[in-house]
Short mmCIF file of C-alpha atoms in Angstrom, two decimals:
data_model
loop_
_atom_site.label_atom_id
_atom_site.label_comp_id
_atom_site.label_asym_id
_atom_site.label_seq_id
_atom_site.Cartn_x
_atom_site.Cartn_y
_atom_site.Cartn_z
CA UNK A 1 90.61 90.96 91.33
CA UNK A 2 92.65 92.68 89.07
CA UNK A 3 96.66 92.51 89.73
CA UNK A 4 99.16 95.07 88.83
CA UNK A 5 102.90 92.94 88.35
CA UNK A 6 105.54 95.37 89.42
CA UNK A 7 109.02 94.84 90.35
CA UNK A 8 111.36 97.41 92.72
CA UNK A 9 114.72 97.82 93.72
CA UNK A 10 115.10 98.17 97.57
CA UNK A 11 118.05 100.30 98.44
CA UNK A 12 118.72 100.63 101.84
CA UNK A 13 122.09 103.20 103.12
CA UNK A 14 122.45 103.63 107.27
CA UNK A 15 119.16 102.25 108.11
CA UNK A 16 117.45 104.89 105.75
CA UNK A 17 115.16 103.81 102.28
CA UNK A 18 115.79 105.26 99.11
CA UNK A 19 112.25 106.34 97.83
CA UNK A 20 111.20 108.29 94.92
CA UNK A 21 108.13 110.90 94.14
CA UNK A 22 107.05 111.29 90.14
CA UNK A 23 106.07 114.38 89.19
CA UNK A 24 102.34 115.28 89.89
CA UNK A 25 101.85 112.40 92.74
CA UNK A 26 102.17 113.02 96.49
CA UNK A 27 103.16 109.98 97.58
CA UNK A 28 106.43 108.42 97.35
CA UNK A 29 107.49 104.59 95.71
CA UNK A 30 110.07 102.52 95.54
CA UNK A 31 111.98 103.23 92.18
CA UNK A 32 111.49 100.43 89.29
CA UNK A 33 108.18 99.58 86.92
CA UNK A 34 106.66 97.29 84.90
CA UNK A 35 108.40 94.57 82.43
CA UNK A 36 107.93 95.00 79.12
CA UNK A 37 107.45 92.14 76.89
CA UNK A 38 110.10 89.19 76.62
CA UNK A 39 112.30 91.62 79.41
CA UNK A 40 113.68 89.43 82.51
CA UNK A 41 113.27 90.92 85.83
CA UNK A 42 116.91 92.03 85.93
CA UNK A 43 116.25 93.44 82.29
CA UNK A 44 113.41 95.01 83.26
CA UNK A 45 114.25 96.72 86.58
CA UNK A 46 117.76 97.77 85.66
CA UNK A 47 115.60 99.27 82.51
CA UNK A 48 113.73 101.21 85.12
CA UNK A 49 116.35 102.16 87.59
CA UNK A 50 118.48 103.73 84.57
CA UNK A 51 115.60 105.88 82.97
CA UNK A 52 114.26 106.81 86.63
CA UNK A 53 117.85 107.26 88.49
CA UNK A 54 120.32 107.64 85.76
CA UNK A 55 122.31 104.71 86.98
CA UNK A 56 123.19 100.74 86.15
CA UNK A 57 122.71 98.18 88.13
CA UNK A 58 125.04 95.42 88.56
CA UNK A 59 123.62 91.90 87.15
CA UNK A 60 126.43 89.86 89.80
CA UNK A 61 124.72 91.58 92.80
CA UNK A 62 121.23 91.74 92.75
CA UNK A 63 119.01 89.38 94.70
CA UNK A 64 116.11 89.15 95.42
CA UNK A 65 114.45 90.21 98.54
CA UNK A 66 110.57 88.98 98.24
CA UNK A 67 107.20 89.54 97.19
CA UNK A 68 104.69 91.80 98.60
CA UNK A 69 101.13 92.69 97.61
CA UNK A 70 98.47 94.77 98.70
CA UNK A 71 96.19 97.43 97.40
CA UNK A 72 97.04 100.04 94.67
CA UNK A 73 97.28 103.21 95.14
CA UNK A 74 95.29 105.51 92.62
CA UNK A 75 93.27 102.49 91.74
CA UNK A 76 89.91 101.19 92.31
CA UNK A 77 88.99 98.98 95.22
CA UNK A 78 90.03 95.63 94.32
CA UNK A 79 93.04 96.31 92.04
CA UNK A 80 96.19 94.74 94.00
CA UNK A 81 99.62 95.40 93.37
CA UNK A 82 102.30 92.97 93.22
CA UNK A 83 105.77 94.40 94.40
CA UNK A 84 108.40 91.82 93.58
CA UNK A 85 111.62 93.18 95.45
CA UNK A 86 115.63 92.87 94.82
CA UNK A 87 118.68 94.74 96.03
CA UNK A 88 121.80 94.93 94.02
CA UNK A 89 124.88 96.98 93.82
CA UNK A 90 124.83 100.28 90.83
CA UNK A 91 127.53 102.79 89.29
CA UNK A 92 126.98 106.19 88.33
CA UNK A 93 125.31 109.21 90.76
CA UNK A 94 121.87 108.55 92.14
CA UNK A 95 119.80 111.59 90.22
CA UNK A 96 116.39 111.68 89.20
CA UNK A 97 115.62 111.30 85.83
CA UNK A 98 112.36 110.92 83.15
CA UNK A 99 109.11 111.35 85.48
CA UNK A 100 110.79 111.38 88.63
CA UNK A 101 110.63 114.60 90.39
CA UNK A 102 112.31 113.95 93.80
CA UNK A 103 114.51 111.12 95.24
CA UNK A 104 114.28 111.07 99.18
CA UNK A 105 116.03 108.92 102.13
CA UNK A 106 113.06 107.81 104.57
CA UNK A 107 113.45 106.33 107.88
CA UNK A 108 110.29 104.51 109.50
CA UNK A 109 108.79 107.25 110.81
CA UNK A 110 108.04 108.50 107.22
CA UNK A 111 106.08 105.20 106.74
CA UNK A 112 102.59 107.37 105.95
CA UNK A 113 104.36 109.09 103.16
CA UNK A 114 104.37 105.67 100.75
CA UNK A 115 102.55 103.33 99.20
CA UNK A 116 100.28 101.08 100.82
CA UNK A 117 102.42 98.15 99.22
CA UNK A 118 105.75 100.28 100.27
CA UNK A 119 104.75 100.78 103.75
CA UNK A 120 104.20 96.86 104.23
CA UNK A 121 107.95 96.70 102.98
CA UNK A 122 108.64 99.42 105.47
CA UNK A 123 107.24 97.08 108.60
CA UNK A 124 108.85 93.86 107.05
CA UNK A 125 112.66 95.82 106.79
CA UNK A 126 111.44 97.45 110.40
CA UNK A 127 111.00 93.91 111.51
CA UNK A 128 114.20 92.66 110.48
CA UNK A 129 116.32 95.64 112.00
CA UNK A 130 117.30 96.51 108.59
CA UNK A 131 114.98 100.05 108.53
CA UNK A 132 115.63 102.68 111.29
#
């Protein structure tokens, strides 16, 4: 099995998910990447968050939320993704930048629009009343 290490930021405002479609892809993700070498997962998401969103995230407030893993989508059968999940405070205006083409708000009922690995996020958030 081959495993795709990805980290997210998880941004949740009035029970709605902040989401984001790159150009060229019909589905919608969680905003953040892959670490490039020697980066921490602070370095490397706020790396992300700032090329994809234009805005910084703030070191002092981000925590982590958890780990969640299923099957990629685009990808073979087989090939998991790893989605390892933190909130945290930002400044600056949510815009999308670099390959992003749209940034959305999605309730639950928009669950069929993500990810496989974002829509097992979804039902966990669901779960805990934290998605409406």
């Amino acid at each position: 099995m081959k495993l795709i290490d990805k980290l997210a930021w998880i941004e949740i405002r009035d029970g709605k998910i902040l989401s984001t479609r790159s150009k060229g892809r019909t589905k919608y993700y969680f905003p953040g990447g892959k670490r490039e070498a020697g980066e921490s997962d602070f370095e490397a998401l706020s790396r992300e968050i700032n090329e994809e969103l234009s805005i910084s995230l703030i070191e002092a407030s981000t925590r982590f939320l958890g780990i969640f893993q299923a099957q990629a989508d685009s990808h073979p059968d087989g090939v998991q993704v790893q989605m390892t999940c933190y909130t945290g405070n930002y400044t600056g205006k949510i815009a999308a930048a670099s390959e992003i083409e749209e940034v959305v708000w999605f309730t639950y009922q928009d669950r069929e629009a993500v990810s496989p690995v974002d829509q097992i996020i979804f039902d966990w958030l669901k779960e805990r009343k934290l998605l409406q």
